[in-house]
C-alpha positions as a Markdown table, in Angstrom:
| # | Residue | x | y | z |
|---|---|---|---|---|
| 1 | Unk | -26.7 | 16.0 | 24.6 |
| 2 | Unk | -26.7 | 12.3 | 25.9 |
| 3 | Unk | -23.3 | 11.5 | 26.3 |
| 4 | Unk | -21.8 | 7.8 | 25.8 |
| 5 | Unk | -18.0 | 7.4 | 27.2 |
| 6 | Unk | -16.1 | 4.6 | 25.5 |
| 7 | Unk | -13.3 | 2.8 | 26.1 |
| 8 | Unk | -10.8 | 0.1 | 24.1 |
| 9 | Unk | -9.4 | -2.2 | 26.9 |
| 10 | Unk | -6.4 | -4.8 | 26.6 |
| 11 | Unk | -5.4 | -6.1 | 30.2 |
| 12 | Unk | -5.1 | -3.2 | 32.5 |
| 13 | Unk | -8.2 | -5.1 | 34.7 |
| 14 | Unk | -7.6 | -2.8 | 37.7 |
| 15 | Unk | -7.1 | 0.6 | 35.7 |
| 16 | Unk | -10.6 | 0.0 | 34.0 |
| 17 | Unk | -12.5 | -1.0 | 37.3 |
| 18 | Unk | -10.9 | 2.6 | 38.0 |
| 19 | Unk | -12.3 | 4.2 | 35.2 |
| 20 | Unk | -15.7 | 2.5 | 36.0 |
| 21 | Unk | -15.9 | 3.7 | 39.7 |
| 22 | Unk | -14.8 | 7.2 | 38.6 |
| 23 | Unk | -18.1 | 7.8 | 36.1 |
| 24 | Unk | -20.1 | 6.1 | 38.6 |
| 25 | Unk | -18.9 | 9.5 | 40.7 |
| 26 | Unk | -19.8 | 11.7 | 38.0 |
| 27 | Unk | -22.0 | 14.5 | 38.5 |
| 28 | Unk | -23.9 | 13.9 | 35.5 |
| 29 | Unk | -23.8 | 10.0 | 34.7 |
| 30 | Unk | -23.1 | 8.7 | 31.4 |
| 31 | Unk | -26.2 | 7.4 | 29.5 |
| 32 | Unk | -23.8 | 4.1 | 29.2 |
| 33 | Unk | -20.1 | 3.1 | 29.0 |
| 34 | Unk | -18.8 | 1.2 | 25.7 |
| 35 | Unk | -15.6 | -0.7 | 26.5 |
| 36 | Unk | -14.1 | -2.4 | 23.1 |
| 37 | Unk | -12.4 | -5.4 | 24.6 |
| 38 | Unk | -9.1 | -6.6 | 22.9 |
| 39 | Unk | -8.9 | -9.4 | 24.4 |
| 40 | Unk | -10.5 | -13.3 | 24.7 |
| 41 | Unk | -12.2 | -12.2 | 27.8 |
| 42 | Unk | -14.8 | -9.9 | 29.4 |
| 43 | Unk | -14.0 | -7.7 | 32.1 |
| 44 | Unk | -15.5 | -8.1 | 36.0 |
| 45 | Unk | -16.5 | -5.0 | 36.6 |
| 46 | Unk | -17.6 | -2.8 | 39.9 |
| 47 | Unk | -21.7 | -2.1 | 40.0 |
| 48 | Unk | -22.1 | 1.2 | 37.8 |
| 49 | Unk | -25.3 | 3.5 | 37.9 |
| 50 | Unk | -25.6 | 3.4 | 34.2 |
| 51 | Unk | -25.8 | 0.7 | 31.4 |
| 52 | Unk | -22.0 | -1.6 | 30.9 |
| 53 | Unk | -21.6 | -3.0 | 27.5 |
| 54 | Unk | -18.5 | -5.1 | 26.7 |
| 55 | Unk | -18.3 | -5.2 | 22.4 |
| 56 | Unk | -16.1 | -8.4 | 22.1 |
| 57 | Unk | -13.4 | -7.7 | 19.4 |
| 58 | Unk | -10.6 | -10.4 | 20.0 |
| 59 | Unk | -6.9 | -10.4 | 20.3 |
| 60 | Unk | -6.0 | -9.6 | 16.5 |
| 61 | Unk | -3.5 | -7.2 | 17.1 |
| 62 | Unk | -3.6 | -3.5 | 18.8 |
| 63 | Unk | -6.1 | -2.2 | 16.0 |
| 64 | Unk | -6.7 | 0.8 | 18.1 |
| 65 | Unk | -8.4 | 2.3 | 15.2 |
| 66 | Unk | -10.9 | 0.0 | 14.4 |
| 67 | Unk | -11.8 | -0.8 | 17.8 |
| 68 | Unk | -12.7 | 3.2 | 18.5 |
| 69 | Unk | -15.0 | 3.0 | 15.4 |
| 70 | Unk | -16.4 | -0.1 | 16.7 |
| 71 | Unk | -17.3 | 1.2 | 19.9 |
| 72 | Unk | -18.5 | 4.4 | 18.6 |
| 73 | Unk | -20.9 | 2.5 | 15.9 |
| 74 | Unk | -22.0 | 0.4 | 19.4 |
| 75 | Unk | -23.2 | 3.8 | 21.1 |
| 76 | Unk | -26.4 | 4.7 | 21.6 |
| 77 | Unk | -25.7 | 8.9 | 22.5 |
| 78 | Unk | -25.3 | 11.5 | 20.2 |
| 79 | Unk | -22.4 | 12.6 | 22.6 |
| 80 | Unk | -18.9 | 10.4 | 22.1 |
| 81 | Unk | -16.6 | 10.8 | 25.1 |
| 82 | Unk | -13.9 | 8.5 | 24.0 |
| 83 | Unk | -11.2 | 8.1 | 27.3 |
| 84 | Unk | -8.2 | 5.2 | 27.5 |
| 85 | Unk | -8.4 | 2.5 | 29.5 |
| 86 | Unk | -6.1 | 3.9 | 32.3 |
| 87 | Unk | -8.0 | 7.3 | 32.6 |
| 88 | Unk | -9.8 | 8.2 | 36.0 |
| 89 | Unk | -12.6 | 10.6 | 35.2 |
| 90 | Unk | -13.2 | 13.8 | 37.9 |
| 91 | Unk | -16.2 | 14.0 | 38.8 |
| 92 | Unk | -17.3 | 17.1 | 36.1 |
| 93 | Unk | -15.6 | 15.3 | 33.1 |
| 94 | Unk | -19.3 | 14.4 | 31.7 |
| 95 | Unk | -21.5 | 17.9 | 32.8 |
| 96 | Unk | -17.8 | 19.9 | 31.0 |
| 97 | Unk | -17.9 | 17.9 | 27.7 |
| 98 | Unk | -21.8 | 18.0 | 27.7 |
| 99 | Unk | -21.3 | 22.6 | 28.8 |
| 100 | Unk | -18.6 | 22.4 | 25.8 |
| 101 | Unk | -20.8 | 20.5 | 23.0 |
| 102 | Unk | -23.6 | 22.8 | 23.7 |
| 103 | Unk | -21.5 | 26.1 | 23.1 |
| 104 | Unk | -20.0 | 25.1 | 19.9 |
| 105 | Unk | -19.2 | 22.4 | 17.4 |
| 106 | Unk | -16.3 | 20.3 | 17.0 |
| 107 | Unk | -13.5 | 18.2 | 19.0 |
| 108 | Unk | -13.3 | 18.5 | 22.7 |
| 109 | Unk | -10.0 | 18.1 | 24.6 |
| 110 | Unk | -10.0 | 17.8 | 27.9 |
| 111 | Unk | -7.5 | 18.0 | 30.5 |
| 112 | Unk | -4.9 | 15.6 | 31.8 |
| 113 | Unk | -2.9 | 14.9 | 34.9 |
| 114 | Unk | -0.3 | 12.1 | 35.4 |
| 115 | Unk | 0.0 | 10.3 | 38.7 |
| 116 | Unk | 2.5 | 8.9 | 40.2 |
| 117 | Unk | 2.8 | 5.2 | 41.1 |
| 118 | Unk | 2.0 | 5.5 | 44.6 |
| 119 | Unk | -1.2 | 7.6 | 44.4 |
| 120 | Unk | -3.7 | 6.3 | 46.9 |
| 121 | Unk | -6.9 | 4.8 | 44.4 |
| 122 | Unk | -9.0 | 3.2 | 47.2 |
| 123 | Unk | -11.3 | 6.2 | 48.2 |
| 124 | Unk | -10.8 | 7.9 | 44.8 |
| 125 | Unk | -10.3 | 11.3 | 46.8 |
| 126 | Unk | -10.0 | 13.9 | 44.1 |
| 127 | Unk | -8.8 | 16.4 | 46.1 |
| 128 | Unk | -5.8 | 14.7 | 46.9 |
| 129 | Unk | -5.7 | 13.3 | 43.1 |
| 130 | Unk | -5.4 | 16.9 | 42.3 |
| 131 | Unk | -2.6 | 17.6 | 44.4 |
| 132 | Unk | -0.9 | 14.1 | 43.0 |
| 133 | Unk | -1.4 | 14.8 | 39.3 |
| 134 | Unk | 1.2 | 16.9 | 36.9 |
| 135 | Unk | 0.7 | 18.3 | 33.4 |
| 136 | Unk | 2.8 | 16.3 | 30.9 |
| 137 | Unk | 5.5 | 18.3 | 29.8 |
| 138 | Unk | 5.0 | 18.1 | 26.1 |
| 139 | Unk | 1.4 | 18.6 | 26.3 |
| 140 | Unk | 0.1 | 22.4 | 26.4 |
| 141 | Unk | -1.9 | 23.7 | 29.2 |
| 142 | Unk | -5.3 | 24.3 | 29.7 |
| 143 | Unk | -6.8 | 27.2 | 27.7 |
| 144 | Unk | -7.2 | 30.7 | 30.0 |
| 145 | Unk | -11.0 | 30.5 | 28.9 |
| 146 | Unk | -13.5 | 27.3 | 29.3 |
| 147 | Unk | -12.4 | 26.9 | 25.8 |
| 148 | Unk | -9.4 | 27.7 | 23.6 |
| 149 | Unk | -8.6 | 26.9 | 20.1 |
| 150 | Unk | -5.7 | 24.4 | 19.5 |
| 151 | Unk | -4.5 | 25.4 | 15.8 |
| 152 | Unk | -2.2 | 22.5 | 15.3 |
| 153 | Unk | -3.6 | 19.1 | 14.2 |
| 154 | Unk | -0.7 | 17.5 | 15.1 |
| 155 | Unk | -2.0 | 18.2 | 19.0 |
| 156 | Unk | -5.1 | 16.1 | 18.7 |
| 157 | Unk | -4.6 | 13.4 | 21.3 |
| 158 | Unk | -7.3 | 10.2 | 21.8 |
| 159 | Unk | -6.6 | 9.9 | 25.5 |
| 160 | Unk | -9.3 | 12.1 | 26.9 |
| 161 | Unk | -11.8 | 13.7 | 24.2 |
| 162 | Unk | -15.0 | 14.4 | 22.6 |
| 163 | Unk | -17.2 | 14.6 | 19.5 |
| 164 | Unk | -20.7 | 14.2 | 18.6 |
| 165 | Unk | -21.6 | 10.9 | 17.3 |
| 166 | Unk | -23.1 | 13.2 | 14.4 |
| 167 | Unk | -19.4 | 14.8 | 13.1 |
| 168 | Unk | -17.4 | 11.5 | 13.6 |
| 169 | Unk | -19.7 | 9.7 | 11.3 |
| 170 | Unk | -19.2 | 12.8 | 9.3 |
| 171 | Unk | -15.6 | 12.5 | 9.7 |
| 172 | Unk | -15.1 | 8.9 | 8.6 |
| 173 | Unk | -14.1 | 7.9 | 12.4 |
| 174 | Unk | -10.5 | 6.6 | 12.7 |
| 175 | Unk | -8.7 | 5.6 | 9.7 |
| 176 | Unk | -8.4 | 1.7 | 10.1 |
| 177 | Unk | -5.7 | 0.9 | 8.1 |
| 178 | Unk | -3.4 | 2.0 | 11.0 |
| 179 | Unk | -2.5 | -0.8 | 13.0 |
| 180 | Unk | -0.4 | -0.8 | 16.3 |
| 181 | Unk | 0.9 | 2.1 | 17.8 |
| 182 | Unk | 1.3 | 5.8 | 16.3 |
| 183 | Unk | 0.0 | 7.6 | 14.2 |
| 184 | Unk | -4.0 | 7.0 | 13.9 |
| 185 | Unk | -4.4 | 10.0 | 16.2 |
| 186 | Unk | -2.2 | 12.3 | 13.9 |
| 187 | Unk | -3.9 | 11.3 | 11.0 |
| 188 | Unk | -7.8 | 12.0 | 12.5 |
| 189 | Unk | -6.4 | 15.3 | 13.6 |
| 190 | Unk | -5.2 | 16.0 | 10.1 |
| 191 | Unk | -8.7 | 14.8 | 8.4 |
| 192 | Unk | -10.3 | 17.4 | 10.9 |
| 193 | Unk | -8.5 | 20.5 | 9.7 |
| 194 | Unk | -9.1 | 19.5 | 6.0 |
| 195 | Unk | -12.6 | 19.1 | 6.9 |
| 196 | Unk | -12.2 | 22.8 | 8.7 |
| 197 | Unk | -13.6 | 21.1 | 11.8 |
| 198 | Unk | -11.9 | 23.2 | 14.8 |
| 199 | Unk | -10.2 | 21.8 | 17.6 |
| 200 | Unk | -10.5 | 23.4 | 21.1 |
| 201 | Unk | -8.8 | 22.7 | 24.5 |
| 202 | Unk | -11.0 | 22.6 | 27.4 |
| 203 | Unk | -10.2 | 23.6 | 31.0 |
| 204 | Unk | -11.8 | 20.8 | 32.6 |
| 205 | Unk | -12.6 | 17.4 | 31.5 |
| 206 | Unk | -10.3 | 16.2 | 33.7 |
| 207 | Unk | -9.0 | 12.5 | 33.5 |
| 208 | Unk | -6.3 | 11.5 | 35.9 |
| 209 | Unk | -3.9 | 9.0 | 33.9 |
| 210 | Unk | -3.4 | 5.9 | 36.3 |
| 211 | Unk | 0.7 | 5.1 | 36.3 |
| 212 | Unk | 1.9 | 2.1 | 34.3 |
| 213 | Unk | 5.5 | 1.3 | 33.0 |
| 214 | Unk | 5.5 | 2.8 | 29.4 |
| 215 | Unk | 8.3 | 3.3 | 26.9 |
| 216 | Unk | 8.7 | 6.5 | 25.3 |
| 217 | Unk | 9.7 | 6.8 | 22.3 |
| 218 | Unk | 7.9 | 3.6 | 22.2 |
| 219 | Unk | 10.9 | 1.4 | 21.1 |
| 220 | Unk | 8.7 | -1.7 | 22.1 |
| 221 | Unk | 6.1 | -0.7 | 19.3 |
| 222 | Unk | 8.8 | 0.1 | 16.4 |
| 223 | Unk | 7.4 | -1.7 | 13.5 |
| 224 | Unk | 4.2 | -0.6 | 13.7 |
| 225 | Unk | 5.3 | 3.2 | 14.4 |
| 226 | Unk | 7.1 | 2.8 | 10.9 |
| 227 | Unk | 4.9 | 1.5 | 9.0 |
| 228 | Unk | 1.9 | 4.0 | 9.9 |
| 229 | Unk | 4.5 | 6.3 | 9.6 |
| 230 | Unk | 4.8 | 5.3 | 6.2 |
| 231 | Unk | 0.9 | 5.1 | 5.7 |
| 232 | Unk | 0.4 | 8.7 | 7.0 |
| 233 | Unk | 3.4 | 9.9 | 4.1 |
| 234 | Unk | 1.6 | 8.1 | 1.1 |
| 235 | Unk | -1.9 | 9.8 | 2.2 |
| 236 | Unk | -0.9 | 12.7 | 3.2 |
| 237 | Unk | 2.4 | 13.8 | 1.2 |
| 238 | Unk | 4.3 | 14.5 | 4.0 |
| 239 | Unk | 5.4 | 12.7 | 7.8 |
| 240 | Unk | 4.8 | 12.2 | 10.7 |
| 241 | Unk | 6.0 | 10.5 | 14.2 |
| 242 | Unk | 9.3 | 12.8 | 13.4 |
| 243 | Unk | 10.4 | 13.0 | 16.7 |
| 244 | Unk | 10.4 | 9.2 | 17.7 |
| 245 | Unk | 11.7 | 8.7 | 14.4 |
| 246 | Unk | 14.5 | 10.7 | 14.7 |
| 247 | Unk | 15.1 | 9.5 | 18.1 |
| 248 | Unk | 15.3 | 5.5 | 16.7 |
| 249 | Unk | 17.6 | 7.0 | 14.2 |
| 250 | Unk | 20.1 | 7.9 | 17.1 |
| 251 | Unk | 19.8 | 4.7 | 18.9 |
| 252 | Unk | 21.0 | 3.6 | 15.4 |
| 253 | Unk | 17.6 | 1.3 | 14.9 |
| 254 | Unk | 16.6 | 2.5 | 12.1 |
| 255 | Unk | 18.1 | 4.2 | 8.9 |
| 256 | Unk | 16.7 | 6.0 | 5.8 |
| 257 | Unk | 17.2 | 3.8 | 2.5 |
| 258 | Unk | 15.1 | 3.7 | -0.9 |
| 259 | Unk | 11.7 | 3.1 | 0.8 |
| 260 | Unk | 11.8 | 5.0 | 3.5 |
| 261 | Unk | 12.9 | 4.8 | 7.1 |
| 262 | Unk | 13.8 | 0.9 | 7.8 |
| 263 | Unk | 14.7 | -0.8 | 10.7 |
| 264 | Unk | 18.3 | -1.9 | 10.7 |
| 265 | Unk | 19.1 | -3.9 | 14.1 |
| 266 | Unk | 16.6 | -5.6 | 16.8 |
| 267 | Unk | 15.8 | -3.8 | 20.1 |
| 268 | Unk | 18.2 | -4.6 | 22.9 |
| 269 | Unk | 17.9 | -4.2 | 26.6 |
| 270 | Unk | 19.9 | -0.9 | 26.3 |
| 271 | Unk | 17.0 | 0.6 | 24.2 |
| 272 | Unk | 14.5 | -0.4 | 26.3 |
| 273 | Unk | 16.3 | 0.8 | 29.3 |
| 274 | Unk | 16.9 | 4.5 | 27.9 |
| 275 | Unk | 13.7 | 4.7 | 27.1 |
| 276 | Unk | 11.6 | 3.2 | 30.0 |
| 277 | Unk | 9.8 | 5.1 | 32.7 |
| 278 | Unk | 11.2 | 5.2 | 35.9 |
| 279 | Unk | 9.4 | 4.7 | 38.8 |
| 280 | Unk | 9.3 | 7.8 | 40.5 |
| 281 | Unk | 8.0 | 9.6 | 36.6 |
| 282 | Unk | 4.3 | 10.1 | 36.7 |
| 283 | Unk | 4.9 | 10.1 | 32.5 |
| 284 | Unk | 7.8 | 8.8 | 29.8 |
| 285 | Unk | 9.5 | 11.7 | 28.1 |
| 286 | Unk | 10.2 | 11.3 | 24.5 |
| 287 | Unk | 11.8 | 14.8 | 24.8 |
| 288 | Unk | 14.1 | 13.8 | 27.4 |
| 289 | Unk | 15.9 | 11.1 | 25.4 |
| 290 | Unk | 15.5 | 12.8 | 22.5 |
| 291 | Unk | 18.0 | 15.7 | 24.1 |
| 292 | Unk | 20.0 | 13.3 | 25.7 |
| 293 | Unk | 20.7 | 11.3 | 22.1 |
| 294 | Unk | 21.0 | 15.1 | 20.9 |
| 295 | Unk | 23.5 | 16.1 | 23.4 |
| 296 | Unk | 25.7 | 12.5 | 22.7 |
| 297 | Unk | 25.7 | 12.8 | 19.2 |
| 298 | Unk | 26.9 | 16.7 | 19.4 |
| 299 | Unk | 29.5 | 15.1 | 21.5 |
| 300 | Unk | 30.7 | 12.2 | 19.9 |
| 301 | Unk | 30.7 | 14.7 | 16.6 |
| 302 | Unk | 33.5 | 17.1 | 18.7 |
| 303 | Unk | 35.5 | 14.3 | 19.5 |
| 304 | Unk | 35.8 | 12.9 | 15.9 |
């Protein structure tokens, strides 16, 4: 299959010229790269063996969504590779998604590794990358096998996969009424298992996830987590995003009324602080707060 990787790119200038040198070291090149740009500008970009298309789609919001399906409709493969903006690629990323299209169909996840923010980028030494880089902790592992089925939607994760251009037509793409943060993932997972189309992890396909400050759960992104949280109830019957909900119910941001969960207070400092990265995390942990808000509540509940 001819593969086409794309990308959606928002600032992160030096993460992307990343991701650009790291195809340019692939073992099998990419027939071209597709990076959506959400912003007013293009990118200047390190000299790539392949073709560098920059599909200009403004600064109208995160519409994370749309701008996948635009750069998807902009391919010319019949292979999608579809990798964020802050993702290194190992060398084999392209030959393992092209191995694991040609075995079977469906969507491709590949692996993961976080680094921390001190991980020397200059000669892009993978071997080194490879001692640097850690699993996320809420993220399963690599299969035993090349492949392994992942039988929970809920898993499918747009950070580092694959699909033929042929099934994501299929499919619809990304549902682009989901704007912002959370929740378009979820709900392209879910349209995959009613279609019956069958998820599988791959051991390989390796990105490396370039460090950045995040917030997790993403406090700085609350209104759009609730309303696509909302949007993925009315299509689908049922939630989603439970766990960050639950966790900005704690912090006491939000609370459930007649439509739904609705955000009570503004974010402070203190809600940004609990929930930002540290320096010496390769990743933000919604987990981690999430039993830490646990543990406080369980407390302030033996007190009373």
């Amino acid at each position: 299959m001819t593969p086409s990787v794309l990308t959606l790119a928002h600032g992160r200038a030096g993460h992307l010229a990343n991701l650009v040198r790291g195809l340019a070291a692939s073992e099998h090149k990419p027939a071209e790269l597709i990076i959506c740009v959400l912003q007013d500008d293009r990118y200047e970009l390190p000299p790539a063996p392949f073709p560098v298309r920059q599909i200009m789609a403004g600064e109208e919001g995160l519409a994370l969504a749309a701008a996948r399906n635009a750069a998807a409709a902009a391919a010319s493969g019949d292979l999608l590779i579809f990798l964020d903006v802050d993702c290194i690629p190992h060398p084999n990323l392209v030959s393992d998604y092209r191995k694991a299209a040609a075995l079977t169909d469906g969507i491709f996840m590949g692996e993961v590794g976080y680094l921390p923010k001190a991980a020397p980028l200059a000669s892009l030494d993978y071997a080194v990358l490879d001692q640097l880089a850690v699993k996320h902790s809420e993220r399963a592992g690599p299969p035993a096998d090349f492949l392994g089925p992942c039988e929970d939607y809920r898993c499918f994760w747009s950070l580092n996969f694959a699909i033929s251009a042929e099934l994501f037509q299929a499919l619809g793409g990304f549902d682009e009424r989901y704007v912002g943060y959370g929740g378009e993932d979820t709900d392209f997972g879910r349209t995959s298992a009613e279609a019956g189309v069958p998820l599988w992890w791959v051991r390989g396909a390796k990105a490396y996830h370039q460090y950045h400050p995040h917030h997790m759960p993403p406090v700085h992104h609350i209104d759009s987590v609730l309303a696509n949280a909302k949007l993925f109830a009315r299509k689908w019957g049922k939630p989603t995003m439970e766990h960050w909900l639950r966790a900005f119910s704690l912090m006491g941001l939000i609370a459930h009324g007649e439509n739904g969960w609705e955000r009570v207070r503004e974010v402070r400092e203190s809600d940004l602080a609990l929930t930002r990265q540290q320096q010496h995390q390769p990743f933000a942990s919604s987990a981690t707060v999430l039993k830490r808000l646990e543990a406080e509540r369980s407390l302030s509940q033996a007190v009373a």
